[in-house]
mmCIF file of C-alpha atoms (C1' of nucleotides) in Angstrom:
data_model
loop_
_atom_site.group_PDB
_atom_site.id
_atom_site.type_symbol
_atom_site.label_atom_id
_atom_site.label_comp_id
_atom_site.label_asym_id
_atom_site.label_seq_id
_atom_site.Cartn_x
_atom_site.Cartn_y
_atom_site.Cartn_z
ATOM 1 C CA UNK A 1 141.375 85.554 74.325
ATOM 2 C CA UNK A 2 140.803 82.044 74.238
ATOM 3 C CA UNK A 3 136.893 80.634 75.457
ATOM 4 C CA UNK A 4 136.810 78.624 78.521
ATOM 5 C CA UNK A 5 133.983 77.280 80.548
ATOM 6 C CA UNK A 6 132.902 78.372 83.486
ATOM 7 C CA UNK A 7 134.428 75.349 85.860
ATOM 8 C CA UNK A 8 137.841 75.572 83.805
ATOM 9 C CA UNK A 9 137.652 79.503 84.280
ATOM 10 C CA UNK A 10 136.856 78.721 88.565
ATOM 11 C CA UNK A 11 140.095 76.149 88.856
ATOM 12 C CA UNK A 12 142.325 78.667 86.491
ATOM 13 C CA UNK A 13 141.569 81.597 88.599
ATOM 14 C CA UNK A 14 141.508 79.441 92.165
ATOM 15 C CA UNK A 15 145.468 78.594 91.260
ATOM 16 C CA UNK A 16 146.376 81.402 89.004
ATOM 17 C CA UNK A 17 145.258 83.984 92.198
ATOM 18 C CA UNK A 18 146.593 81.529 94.780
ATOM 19 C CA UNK A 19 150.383 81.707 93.009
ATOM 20 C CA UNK A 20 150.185 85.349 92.753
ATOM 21 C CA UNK A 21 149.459 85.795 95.904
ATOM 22 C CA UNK A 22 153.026 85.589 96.644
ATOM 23 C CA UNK A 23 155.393 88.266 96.111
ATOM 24 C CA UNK A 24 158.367 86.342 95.904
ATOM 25 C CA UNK A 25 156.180 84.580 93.145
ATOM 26 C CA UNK A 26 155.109 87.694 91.281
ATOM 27 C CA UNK A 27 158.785 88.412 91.176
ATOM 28 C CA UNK A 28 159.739 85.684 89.913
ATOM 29 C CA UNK A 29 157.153 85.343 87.410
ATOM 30 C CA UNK A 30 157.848 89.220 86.433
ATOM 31 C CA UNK A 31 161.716 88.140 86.303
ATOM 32 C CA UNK A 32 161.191 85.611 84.001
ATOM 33 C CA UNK A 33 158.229 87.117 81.301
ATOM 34 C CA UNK A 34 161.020 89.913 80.755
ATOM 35 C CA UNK A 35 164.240 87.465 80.517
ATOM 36 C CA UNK A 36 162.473 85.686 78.175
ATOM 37 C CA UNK A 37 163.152 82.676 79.307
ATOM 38 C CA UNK A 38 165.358 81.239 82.468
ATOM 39 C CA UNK A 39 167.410 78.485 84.311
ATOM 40 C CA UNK A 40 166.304 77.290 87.601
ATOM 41 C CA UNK A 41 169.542 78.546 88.988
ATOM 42 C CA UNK A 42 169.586 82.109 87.567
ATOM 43 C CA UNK A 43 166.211 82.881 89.202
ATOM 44 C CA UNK A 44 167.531 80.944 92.156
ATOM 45 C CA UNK A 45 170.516 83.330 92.457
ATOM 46 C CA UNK A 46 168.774 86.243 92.130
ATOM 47 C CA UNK A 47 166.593 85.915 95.196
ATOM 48 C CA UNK A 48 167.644 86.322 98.714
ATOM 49 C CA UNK A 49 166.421 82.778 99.641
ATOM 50 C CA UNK A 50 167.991 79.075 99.756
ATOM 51 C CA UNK A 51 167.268 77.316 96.295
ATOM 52 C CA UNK A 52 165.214 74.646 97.483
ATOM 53 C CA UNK A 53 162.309 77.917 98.232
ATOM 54 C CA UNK A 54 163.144 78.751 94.914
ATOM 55 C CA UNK A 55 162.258 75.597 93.311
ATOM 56 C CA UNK A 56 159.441 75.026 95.213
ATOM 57 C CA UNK A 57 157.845 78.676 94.445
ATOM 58 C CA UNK A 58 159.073 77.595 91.019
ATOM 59 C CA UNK A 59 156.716 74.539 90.830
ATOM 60 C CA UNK A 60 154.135 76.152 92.095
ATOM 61 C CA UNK A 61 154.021 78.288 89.332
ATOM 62 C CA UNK A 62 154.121 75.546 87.092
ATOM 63 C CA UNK A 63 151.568 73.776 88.697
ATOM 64 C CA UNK A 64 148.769 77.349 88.444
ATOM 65 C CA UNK A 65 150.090 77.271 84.696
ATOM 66 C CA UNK A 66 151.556 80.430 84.652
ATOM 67 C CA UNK A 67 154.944 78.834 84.067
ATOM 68 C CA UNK A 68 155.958 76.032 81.844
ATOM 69 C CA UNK A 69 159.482 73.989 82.322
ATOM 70 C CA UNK A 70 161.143 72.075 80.028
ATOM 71 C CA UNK A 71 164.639 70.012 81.147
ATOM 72 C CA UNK A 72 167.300 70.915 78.807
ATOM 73 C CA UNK A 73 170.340 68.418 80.123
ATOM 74 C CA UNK A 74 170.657 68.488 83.436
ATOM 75 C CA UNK A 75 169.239 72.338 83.461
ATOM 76 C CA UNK A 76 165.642 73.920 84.055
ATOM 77 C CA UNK A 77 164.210 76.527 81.306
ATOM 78 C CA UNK A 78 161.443 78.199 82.603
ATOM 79 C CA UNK A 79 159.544 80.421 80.706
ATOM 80 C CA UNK A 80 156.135 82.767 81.281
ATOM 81 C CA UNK A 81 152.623 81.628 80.009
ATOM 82 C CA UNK A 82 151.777 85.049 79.944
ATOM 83 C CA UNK A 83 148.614 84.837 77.766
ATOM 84 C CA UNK A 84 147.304 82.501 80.523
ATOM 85 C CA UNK A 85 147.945 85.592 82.827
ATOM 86 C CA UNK A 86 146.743 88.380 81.028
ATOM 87 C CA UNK A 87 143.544 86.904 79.366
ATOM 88 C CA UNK A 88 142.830 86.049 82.939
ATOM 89 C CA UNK A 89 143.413 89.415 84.442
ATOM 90 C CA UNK A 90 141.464 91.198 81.483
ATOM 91 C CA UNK A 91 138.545 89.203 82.205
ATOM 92 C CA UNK A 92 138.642 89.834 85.827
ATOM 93 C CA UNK A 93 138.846 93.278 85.436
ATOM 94 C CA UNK A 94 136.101 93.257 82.790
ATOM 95 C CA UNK A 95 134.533 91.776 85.735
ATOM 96 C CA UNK A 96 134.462 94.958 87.247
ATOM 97 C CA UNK A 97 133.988 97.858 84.457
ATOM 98 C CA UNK B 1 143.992 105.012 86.045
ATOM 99 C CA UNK B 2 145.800 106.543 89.375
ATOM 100 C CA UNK B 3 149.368 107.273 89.576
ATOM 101 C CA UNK B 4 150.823 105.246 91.988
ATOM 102 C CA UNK B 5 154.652 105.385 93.678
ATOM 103 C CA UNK B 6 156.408 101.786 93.484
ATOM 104 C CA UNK B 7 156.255 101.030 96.824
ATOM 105 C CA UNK B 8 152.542 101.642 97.169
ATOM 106 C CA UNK B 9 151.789 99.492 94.379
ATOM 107 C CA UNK B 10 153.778 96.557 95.701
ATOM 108 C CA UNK B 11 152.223 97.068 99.041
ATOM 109 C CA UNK B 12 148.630 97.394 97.312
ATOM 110 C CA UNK B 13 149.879 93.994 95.049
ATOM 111 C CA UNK B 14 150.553 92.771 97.964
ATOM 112 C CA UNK B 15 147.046 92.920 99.819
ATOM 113 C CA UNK B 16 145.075 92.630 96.455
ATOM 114 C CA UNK B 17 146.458 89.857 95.258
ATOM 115 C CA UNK B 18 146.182 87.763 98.723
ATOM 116 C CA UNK B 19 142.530 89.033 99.498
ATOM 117 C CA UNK B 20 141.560 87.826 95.871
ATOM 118 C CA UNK B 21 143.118 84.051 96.371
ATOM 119 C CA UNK B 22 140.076 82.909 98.444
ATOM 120 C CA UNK B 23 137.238 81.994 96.466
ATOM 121 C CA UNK B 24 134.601 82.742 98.930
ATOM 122 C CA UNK B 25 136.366 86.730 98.683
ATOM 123 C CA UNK B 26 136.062 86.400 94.750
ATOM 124 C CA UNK B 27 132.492 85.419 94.892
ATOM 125 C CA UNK B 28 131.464 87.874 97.562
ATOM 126 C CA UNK B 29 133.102 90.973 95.976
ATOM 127 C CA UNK B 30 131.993 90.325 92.563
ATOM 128 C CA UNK B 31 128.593 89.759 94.262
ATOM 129 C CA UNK B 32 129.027 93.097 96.032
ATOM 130 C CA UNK B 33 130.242 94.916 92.883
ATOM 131 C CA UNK B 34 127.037 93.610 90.895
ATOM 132 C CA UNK B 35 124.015 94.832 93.411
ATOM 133 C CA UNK B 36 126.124 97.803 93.841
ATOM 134 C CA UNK B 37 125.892 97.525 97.806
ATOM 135 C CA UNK B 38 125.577 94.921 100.385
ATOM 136 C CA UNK B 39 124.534 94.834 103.941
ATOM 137 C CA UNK B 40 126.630 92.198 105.775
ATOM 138 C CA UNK B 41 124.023 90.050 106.567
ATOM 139 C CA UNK B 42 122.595 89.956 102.635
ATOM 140 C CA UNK B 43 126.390 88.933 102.436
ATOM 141 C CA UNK B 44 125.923 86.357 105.088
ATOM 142 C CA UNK B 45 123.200 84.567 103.747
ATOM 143 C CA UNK B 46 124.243 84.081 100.494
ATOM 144 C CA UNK B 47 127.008 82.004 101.447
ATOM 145 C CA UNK B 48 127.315 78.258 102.968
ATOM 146 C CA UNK B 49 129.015 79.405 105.945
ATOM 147 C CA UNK B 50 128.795 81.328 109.603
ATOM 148 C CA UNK B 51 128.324 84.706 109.846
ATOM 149 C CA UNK B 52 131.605 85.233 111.627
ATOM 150 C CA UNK B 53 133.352 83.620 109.117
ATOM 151 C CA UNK B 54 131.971 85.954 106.096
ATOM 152 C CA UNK B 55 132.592 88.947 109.125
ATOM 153 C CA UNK B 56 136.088 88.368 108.413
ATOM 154 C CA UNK B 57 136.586 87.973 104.605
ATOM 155 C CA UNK B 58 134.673 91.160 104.801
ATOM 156 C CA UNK B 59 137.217 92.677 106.861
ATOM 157 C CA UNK B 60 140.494 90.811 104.996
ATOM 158 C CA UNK B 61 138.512 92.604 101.714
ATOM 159 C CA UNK B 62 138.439 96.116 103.349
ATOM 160 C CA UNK B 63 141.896 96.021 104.971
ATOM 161 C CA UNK B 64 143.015 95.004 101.129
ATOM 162 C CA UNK B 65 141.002 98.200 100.026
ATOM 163 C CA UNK B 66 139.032 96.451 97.770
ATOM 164 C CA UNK B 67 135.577 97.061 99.856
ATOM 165 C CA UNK B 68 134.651 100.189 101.547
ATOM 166 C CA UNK B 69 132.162 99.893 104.660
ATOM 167 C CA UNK B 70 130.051 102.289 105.911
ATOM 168 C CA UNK B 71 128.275 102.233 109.412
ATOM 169 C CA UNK B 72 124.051 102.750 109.141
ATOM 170 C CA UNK B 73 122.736 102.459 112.779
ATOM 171 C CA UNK B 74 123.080 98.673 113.085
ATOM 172 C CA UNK B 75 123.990 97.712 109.796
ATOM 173 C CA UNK B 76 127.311 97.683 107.722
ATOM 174 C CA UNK B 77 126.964 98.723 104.243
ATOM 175 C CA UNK B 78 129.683 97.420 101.996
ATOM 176 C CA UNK B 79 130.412 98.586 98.574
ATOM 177 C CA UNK B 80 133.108 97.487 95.618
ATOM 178 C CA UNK B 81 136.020 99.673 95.152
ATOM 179 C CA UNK B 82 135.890 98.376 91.578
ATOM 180 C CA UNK B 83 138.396 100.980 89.918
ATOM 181 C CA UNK B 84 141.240 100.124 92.583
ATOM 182 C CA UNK B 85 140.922 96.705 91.205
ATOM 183 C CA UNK B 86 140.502 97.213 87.929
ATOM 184 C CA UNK B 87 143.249 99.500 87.741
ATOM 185 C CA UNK B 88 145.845 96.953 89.159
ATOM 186 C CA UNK B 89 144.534 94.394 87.261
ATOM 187 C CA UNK B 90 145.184 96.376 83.929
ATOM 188 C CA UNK B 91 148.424 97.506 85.358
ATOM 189 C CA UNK B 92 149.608 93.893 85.958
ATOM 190 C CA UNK B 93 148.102 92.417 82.329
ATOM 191 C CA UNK B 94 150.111 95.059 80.908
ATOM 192 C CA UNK B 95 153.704 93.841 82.495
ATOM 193 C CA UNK B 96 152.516 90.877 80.436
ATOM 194 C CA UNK B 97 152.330 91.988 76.859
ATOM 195 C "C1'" DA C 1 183.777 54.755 87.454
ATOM 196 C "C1'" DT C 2 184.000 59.096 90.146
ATOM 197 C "C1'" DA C 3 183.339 63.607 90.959
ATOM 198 C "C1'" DT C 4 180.848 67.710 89.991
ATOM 199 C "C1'" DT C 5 176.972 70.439 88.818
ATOM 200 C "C1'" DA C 6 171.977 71.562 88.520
ATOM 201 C "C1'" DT C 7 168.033 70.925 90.577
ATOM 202 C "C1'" DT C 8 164.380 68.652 93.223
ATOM 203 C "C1'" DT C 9 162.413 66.027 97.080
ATOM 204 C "C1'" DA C 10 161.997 64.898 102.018
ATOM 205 C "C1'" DG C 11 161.359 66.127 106.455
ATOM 206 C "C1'" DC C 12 161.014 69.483 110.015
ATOM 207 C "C1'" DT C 13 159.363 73.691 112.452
ATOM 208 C "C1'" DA C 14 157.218 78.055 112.727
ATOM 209 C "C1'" DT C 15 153.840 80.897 111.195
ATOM 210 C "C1'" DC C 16 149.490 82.079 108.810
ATOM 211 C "C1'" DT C 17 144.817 81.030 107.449
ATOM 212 C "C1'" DT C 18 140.317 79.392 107.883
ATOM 213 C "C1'" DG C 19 136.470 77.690 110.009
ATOM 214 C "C1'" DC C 20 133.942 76.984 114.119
ATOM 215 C "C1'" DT C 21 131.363 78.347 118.648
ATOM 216 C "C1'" DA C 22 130.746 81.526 122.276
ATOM 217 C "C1'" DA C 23 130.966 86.114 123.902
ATOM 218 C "C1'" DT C 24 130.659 91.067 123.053
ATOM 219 C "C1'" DT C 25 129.260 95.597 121.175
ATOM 220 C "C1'" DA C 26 126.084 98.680 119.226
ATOM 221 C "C1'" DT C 27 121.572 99.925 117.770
ATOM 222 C "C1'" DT C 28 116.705 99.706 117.556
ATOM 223 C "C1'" DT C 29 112.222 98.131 119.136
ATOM 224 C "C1'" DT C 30 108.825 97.243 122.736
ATOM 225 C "C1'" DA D 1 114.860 99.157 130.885
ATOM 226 C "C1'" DA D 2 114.655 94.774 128.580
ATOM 227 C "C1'" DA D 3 114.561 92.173 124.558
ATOM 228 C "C1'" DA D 4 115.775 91.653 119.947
ATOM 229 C "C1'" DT D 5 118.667 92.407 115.916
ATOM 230 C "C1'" DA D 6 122.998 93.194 113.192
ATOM 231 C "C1'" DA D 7 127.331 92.494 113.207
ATOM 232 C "C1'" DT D 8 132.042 91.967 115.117
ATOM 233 C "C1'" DT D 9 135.685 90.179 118.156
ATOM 234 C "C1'" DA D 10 137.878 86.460 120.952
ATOM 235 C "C1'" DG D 11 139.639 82.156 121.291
ATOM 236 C "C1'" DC D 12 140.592 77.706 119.656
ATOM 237 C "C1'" DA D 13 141.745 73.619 116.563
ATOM 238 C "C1'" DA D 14 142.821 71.873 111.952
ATOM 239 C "C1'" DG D 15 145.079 72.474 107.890
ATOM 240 C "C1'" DA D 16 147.987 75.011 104.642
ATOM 241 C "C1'" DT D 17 152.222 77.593 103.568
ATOM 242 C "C1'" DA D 18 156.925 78.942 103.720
ATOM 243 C "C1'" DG D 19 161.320 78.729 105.160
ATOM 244 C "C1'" DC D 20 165.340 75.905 106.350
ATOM 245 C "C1'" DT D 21 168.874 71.851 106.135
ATOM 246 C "C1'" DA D 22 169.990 67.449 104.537
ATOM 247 C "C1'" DA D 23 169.387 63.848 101.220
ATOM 248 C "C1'" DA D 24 168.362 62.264 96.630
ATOM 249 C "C1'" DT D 25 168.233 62.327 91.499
ATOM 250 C "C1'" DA D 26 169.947 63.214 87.042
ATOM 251 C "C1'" DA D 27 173.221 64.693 83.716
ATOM 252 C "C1'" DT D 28 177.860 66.052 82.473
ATOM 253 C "C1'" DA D 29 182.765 66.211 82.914
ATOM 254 C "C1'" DT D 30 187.130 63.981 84.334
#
DNA sequence: ATATTATTTAGCTATCTTGCTAATTATTTT
DNA sequence: AAAATAATTAGCAAGATAGCTAAATAATAT
């Protein structure tokens, strides 16, 4: 559980909440922790949405850190920060114990 | 830690997740959850903004289910429902390790 | 070089959210 | 009964969010 300070821990958890405050988001993010690791276009096919949405829930993911990309040729990986998420929930639920 | 059907917890998700991405609702349920209870208006002056504003991040926090009110002649006494969100919060760490 | 594929960015509209002030309700005090 | 207190609800304007289509970018294949 890595130490952060208080500010980081405020801006982390201002993003991190405000991205998982979408359920096509938590799918997404859910989708991907599980497959590993994923192409823009396989997450974008498995929603019910035009891929444009896709991409943009996509970088706002990236953008709370709870995803990282990396281009790969003219392809997307995406894959799950899911220490990020976890160590973040923990706390907040320590929060409340 | 309650059992929970699958469509209740995506509904609960749903409301817990979107009630926790505004700071102000962070700040005054942890507040909440550390004196134990709060009458609105201790609520209300804590923070930097009108009373009917904090009114309705009090209500958003109820209708999530993550504050309980109860009526006391003129006042509204508001406490944490700390387990519902602890709970969840384990629940969703765990789809994460 | 051109066409195709993978994906994002731009631009638009509709809806939701947040904050405010003013008005209202409910309860207690005088 | 009137005044005061505690809190909410109504109504509005500003800003954010989410969805779409169309256009742009970037890389590969022909």
């Amino acid at each position: 559980m890595a130490k952060l300070d208080g500010i980081k821990e405020i801006k982390i958890a201002d993003d991190v909440f405000a991205a998982l405050a979408h359920p096509m988001r938590r799918q997404i993010l859910l989708s991907i922790h599980h497959r590993g690791t994923a192409k823009a276009g396989d997450i974008a096919a498995r929603f019910d949405c035009t891929w444009p949405t896709t991409s943009r829930h996509l970088a706002t993911l990236v953008e709370s850190g709870l995803l990282s990309a990396k281009k790969q040729g003219r392809e997307r990986i995406y894959s799950a920060n899911s220490d990020l998420l976890s160590d973040l929930l923990h706390r907040w639920a320590a929060h409340f114990e």
